[in-house]
């Protein structure tokens, strides 16, 4: 999972558990830092740094967000990296690849409230706008569209959830992409009144012909520092060549307005 995507999913993961702690319409600004390392099936290691930033508007049971980021792929020689959007690039020795990622607009919300006998149902949608420099390998130059449904059920101070969906990729001039499916499951645990722990597994189908499907596990801890400030940290590992061997990140969300 790319840095921006992972960070905003981290925020979403803690939102349910914090719903009873801080429930109000609000607008928040978010910033995060993600670092990952892996060989991606090649002979050399590559380090990827992604700084993410964006905003989120919450109105009742629905949230609307915009996010982007700045990515630095370093200059490791002869290594192939899969960038956001699924494009592969070959880094040559001494060549640095860095720049802004695509802009992602998303909307998510509650479709059906949880009952004693049935889980809650949530909808997550997003569109990736081709704002990144595709000639420098930072995007595909085409828009992508994704949607998924999530089922969640509360058991005491724990929340179990599972989701499934897909991504439709626009026609790219730089690489032949394909549509793909995604799915995942996890558990969130409320620890006291201001901490949430989460463990999740995520699967994403390959975005181009011949690519590997991605499979990753993530461990997250989110802290409601104040009524306005949430700080989340996470570590993750991948199980295929489409994912890094190890990654970690820190994400901060601050409510600017509440009403």
Short mmCIF file of C-alpha atoms in Angstrom, two decimals:
data_model
loop_
_atom_site.label_atom_id
_atom_site.label_comp_id
_atom_site.label_asym_id
_atom_site.label_seq_id
_atom_site.Cartn_x
_atom_site.Cartn_y
_atom_site.Cartn_z
CA UNK A 1 0.00 0.00 0.00
CA UNK A 2 1.31 3.42 -0.85
CA UNK A 3 2.01 5.97 1.81
CA UNK A 4 -1.00 8.24 1.31
CA UNK A 5 -3.41 5.37 1.06
CA UNK A 6 -2.06 3.63 4.12
CA UNK A 7 -2.17 6.78 6.27
CA UNK A 8 -5.74 7.64 5.47
CA UNK A 9 -6.84 4.08 6.07
CA UNK A 10 -5.08 4.27 9.41
CA UNK A 11 -7.21 7.30 10.23
CA UNK A 12 -10.35 5.48 9.11
CA UNK A 13 -9.43 2.46 11.23
CA UNK A 14 -9.41 4.51 14.41
CA UNK A 15 -12.52 6.54 13.55
CA UNK A 16 -14.99 3.81 14.48
CA UNK A 17 -13.43 3.07 17.84
CA UNK A 18 -13.21 6.79 18.66
CA UNK A 19 -16.77 7.54 17.50
CA UNK A 20 -18.21 7.66 21.00
CA UNK A 21 -15.26 9.68 22.34
CA UNK A 22 -15.35 12.60 19.91
CA UNK A 23 -18.54 12.74 17.88
CA UNK A 24 -19.06 16.01 15.99
CA UNK A 25 -18.95 17.39 12.49
CA UNK A 26 -15.46 18.68 11.83
CA UNK A 27 -12.73 19.56 9.36
CA UNK A 28 -9.24 18.22 9.98
CA UNK A 29 -5.79 18.60 8.43
CA UNK A 30 -3.55 15.54 8.21
CA UNK A 31 0.15 14.95 7.70
CA UNK A 32 2.19 11.77 7.84
CA UNK A 33 5.53 10.17 7.08
CA UNK A 34 5.94 6.65 5.70
CA UNK A 35 9.23 4.78 5.26
CA UNK A 36 9.64 1.34 3.67
CA UNK A 37 12.47 -0.92 2.59
CA UNK A 38 12.52 -3.95 0.30
CA UNK A 39 14.12 -5.61 -2.70
CA UNK A 40 10.85 -6.05 -4.66
CA UNK A 41 12.21 -9.25 -6.17
CA UNK A 42 15.44 -7.61 -7.32
CA UNK A 43 19.06 -8.00 -6.22
CA UNK A 44 19.32 -4.63 -4.46
CA UNK A 45 17.38 -3.01 -1.65
CA UNK A 46 15.37 0.18 -2.13
CA UNK A 47 14.21 2.67 0.47
CA UNK A 48 11.05 4.67 -0.20
CA UNK A 49 10.04 7.79 1.76
CA UNK A 50 6.57 9.30 1.39
CA UNK A 51 5.35 12.47 3.09
CA UNK A 52 1.56 12.66 3.00
CA UNK A 53 -0.78 15.59 3.52
CA UNK A 54 -4.45 16.36 3.07
CA UNK A 55 -7.75 17.34 4.62
CA UNK A 56 -10.92 15.61 5.74
CA UNK A 57 -14.46 16.95 6.18
CA UNK A 58 -16.77 14.89 8.37
CA UNK A 59 -20.52 15.49 8.18
CA UNK A 60 -22.50 13.12 10.34
CA UNK A 61 -21.83 9.54 9.24
CA UNK A 62 -19.99 10.61 6.08
CA UNK A 63 -16.44 11.82 5.45
CA UNK A 64 -14.91 13.52 2.40
CA UNK A 65 -11.14 13.73 1.99
CA UNK A 66 -8.42 14.93 -0.36
CA UNK A 67 -4.84 13.66 -0.09
CA UNK A 68 -1.55 13.75 -1.91
CA UNK A 69 2.10 13.33 -1.01
CA UNK A 70 5.74 13.79 -1.87
CA UNK A 71 7.71 10.62 -2.62
CA UNK A 72 11.47 10.04 -2.67
CA UNK A 73 12.67 6.78 -4.20
CA UNK A 74 16.39 7.46 -3.70
CA UNK A 75 18.99 6.36 -6.24
CA UNK A 76 19.55 2.65 -5.77
CA UNK A 77 20.97 1.12 -8.99
CA UNK A 78 19.11 -1.31 -11.24
CA UNK A 79 16.04 -1.71 -9.10
CA UNK A 80 12.41 -1.87 -10.19
CA UNK A 81 9.85 -0.09 -7.99
CA UNK A 82 6.09 -0.20 -8.31
CA UNK A 83 4.78 3.32 -7.79
CA UNK A 84 1.29 4.49 -6.83
CA UNK A 85 -1.00 3.60 -9.70
CA UNK A 86 0.98 0.47 -10.59
CA UNK A 87 3.72 1.78 -12.86
CA UNK A 88 7.11 0.12 -12.82
CA UNK A 89 10.24 2.22 -13.32
CA UNK A 90 13.87 1.22 -13.57
CA UNK A 91 16.22 3.29 -11.46
CA UNK A 92 19.68 3.76 -12.92
CA UNK A 93 22.74 4.31 -10.80
CA UNK A 94 22.96 7.94 -9.70
CA UNK A 95 19.42 8.72 -10.85
CA UNK A 96 17.07 10.18 -8.26
CA UNK A 97 13.32 9.86 -8.57
CA UNK A 98 11.24 12.16 -6.40
CA UNK A 99 8.19 14.38 -6.69
CA UNK A 100 4.52 14.80 -5.85
CA UNK A 101 2.14 11.85 -6.04
CA UNK A 102 -1.33 11.83 -7.59
CA UNK A 103 -4.21 13.67 -5.92
CA UNK A 104 -6.78 11.30 -4.39
CA UNK A 105 -10.36 12.36 -3.59
CA UNK A 106 -12.41 10.04 -1.41
CA UNK A 107 -15.79 9.69 0.25
CA UNK A 108 -16.90 7.16 2.85
CA UNK A 109 -19.92 6.67 5.02
CA UNK A 110 -22.34 4.48 6.91
CA UNK A 111 -24.91 2.64 4.81
CA UNK A 112 -26.51 0.59 7.56
CA UNK A 113 -26.10 0.84 11.32
CA UNK A 114 -24.98 -2.16 13.30
CA UNK A 115 -27.63 -4.09 15.27
CA UNK A 116 -27.45 -6.92 17.80
CA UNK A 117 -27.84 -9.47 15.00
CA UNK A 118 -26.29 -7.75 11.97
CA UNK A 119 -23.02 -5.92 11.24
CA UNK A 120 -22.73 -2.30 10.21
CA UNK A 121 -22.15 -1.65 6.51
CA UNK A 122 -19.84 1.09 5.25
CA UNK A 123 -19.05 2.35 1.74
CA UNK A 124 -15.58 3.61 0.73
CA UNK A 125 -15.02 5.29 -2.65
CA UNK A 126 -12.12 7.19 -4.21
CA UNK A 127 -10.84 8.63 -7.45
CA UNK A 128 -7.17 9.12 -8.22
CA UNK A 129 -6.56 12.16 -10.43
CA UNK A 130 -3.46 12.00 -12.69
CA UNK A 131 -1.62 14.99 -11.23
CA UNK A 132 1.77 13.26 -10.75
CA UNK A 133 4.64 13.43 -13.26
CA UNK A 134 4.15 10.25 -15.28
CA UNK A 135 7.28 10.88 -17.37
CA UNK A 136 9.32 10.66 -14.17
CA UNK A 137 7.62 7.45 -13.11
CA UNK A 138 5.44 8.94 -10.40
CA UNK A 139 2.08 7.97 -11.89
CA UNK A 140 0.32 6.41 -14.87
CA UNK A 141 -1.10 9.63 -16.34
CA UNK A 142 -4.63 8.22 -16.07
CA UNK A 143 -7.46 8.42 -13.55
CA UNK A 144 -8.38 5.43 -11.35
CA UNK A 145 -11.67 4.71 -9.59
CA UNK A 146 -12.19 2.43 -6.59
CA UNK A 147 -15.01 1.35 -4.30
CA UNK A 148 -15.36 -1.16 -1.49
CA UNK A 149 -17.88 -2.30 1.11
CA UNK A 150 -16.93 -2.99 4.72
CA UNK A 151 -18.79 -5.02 7.31
CA UNK A 152 -18.00 -4.39 10.97
CA UNK A 153 -19.31 -5.86 14.23
CA UNK A 154 -18.65 -4.72 17.78
CA UNK A 155 -17.88 -7.22 20.55
CA UNK A 156 -17.43 -5.34 23.81
CA UNK A 157 -14.40 -3.08 23.31
CA UNK A 158 -13.35 -4.85 20.08
CA UNK A 159 -14.42 -4.32 16.48
CA UNK A 160 -14.04 -7.01 13.83
CA UNK A 161 -14.25 -5.95 10.20
CA UNK A 162 -13.83 -7.27 6.67
CA UNK A 163 -13.98 -5.49 3.33
CA UNK A 164 -13.94 -6.22 -0.38
CA UNK A 165 -13.98 -4.12 -3.53
CA UNK A 166 -12.16 -3.26 -6.71
CA UNK A 167 -10.31 -0.64 -8.71
CA UNK A 168 -11.01 0.45 -12.28
CA UNK A 169 -7.93 1.89 -13.97
CA UNK A 170 -8.02 4.36 -16.82
CA UNK A 171 -6.09 3.82 -20.04
CA UNK A 172 -2.48 4.86 -19.60
CA UNK A 173 0.01 5.94 -22.26
CA UNK A 174 3.02 4.73 -20.24
CA UNK A 175 2.01 1.24 -19.12
CA UNK A 176 -0.79 -1.23 -19.81
CA UNK A 177 -2.71 -1.47 -16.54
CA UNK A 178 -5.59 -3.73 -15.59
CA UNK A 179 -8.51 -3.61 -13.19
CA UNK A 180 -8.08 -5.44 -9.90
CA UNK A 181 -9.81 -6.65 -6.75
CA UNK A 182 -8.93 -5.90 -3.15
CA UNK A 183 -9.97 -7.37 0.18
CA UNK A 184 -8.95 -7.44 3.80
CA UNK A 185 -9.91 -8.12 7.39
CA UNK A 186 -8.83 -6.97 10.80
CA UNK A 187 -9.57 -6.31 14.42
CA UNK A 188 -9.56 -3.05 16.39
CA UNK A 189 -9.25 -2.94 20.16
CA UNK A 190 -10.16 0.06 22.29
CA UNK A 191 -7.61 0.35 25.10
CA UNK A 192 -8.99 2.56 27.84
CA UNK A 193 -10.62 5.68 26.44
CA UNK A 194 -7.87 7.19 24.29
CA UNK A 195 -5.93 4.33 22.68
CA UNK A 196 -6.91 2.05 19.79
CA UNK A 197 -4.84 -0.91 18.64
CA UNK A 198 -5.46 -2.59 15.29
CA UNK A 199 -4.14 -5.60 13.40
CA UNK A 200 -5.08 -6.04 9.75
CA UNK A 201 -4.40 -8.10 6.63
CA UNK A 202 -4.81 -6.56 3.16
CA UNK A 203 -4.83 -8.08 -0.32
CA UNK A 204 -4.62 -6.11 -3.59
CA UNK A 205 -4.63 -7.63 -7.04
CA UNK A 206 -1.81 -6.81 -9.46
CA UNK A 207 -2.27 -3.53 -11.30
CA UNK A 208 -0.49 -4.63 -14.49
CA UNK A 209 -0.05 -7.85 -16.47
CA UNK A 210 2.67 -10.05 -15.03
CA UNK A 211 2.80 -8.18 -11.72
CA UNK A 212 2.43 -9.80 -8.31
CA UNK A 213 -0.59 -9.47 -6.10
CA UNK A 214 0.18 -7.55 -2.89
CA UNK A 215 -0.38 -9.08 0.54
CA UNK A 216 0.46 -7.13 3.68
CA UNK A 217 -0.08 -7.23 7.44
CA UNK A 218 -0.22 -4.02 9.50
CA UNK A 219 -0.05 -3.34 13.22
CA UNK A 220 -1.33 0.11 14.26
CA UNK A 221 -1.67 2.10 17.48
CA UNK A 222 -3.72 5.30 17.49
CA UNK A 223 -3.82 7.80 20.37
CA UNK A 224 -6.50 10.44 20.93
CA UNK A 225 -4.08 12.97 22.45
CA UNK A 226 -6.73 15.68 22.79
CA UNK A 227 -10.27 16.20 21.53
CA UNK A 228 -8.74 17.69 18.39
CA UNK A 229 -5.44 15.81 17.95
CA UNK A 230 -5.01 12.14 16.95
CA UNK A 231 -1.57 10.55 16.54
CA UNK A 232 -1.20 7.15 14.85
CA UNK A 233 1.85 4.97 14.38
CA UNK A 234 2.09 1.71 12.47
CA UNK A 235 4.44 -0.98 11.17
CA UNK A 236 3.80 -3.35 8.28
CA UNK A 237 5.36 -6.14 6.28
CA UNK A 238 4.68 -7.63 2.86
CA UNK A 239 4.57 -11.23 1.71
CA UNK A 240 5.08 -10.82 -2.06
CA UNK A 241 7.43 -8.92 -4.41
CA UNK A 242 4.75 -6.24 -4.87
CA UNK A 243 5.19 -5.10 -1.26
CA UNK A 244 8.14 -3.88 0.81
CA UNK A 245 9.83 -6.20 3.28
CA UNK A 246 9.28 -3.77 6.14
CA UNK A 247 7.65 -0.39 6.57
CA UNK A 248 6.63 2.05 9.29
CA UNK A 249 4.85 5.35 9.53
CA UNK A 250 3.55 8.13 11.74
CA UNK A 251 0.34 10.03 11.02
CA UNK A 252 -1.10 13.11 12.73
CA UNK A 253 -4.63 14.46 12.33
CA UNK A 254 -5.70 17.77 13.84
CA UNK A 255 -9.28 19.07 13.86
CA UNK A 256 -9.21 22.69 12.75
CA UNK A 257 -12.96 23.37 12.95
CA UNK A 258 -15.75 21.65 14.89
CA UNK A 259 -19.44 22.45 14.90
#
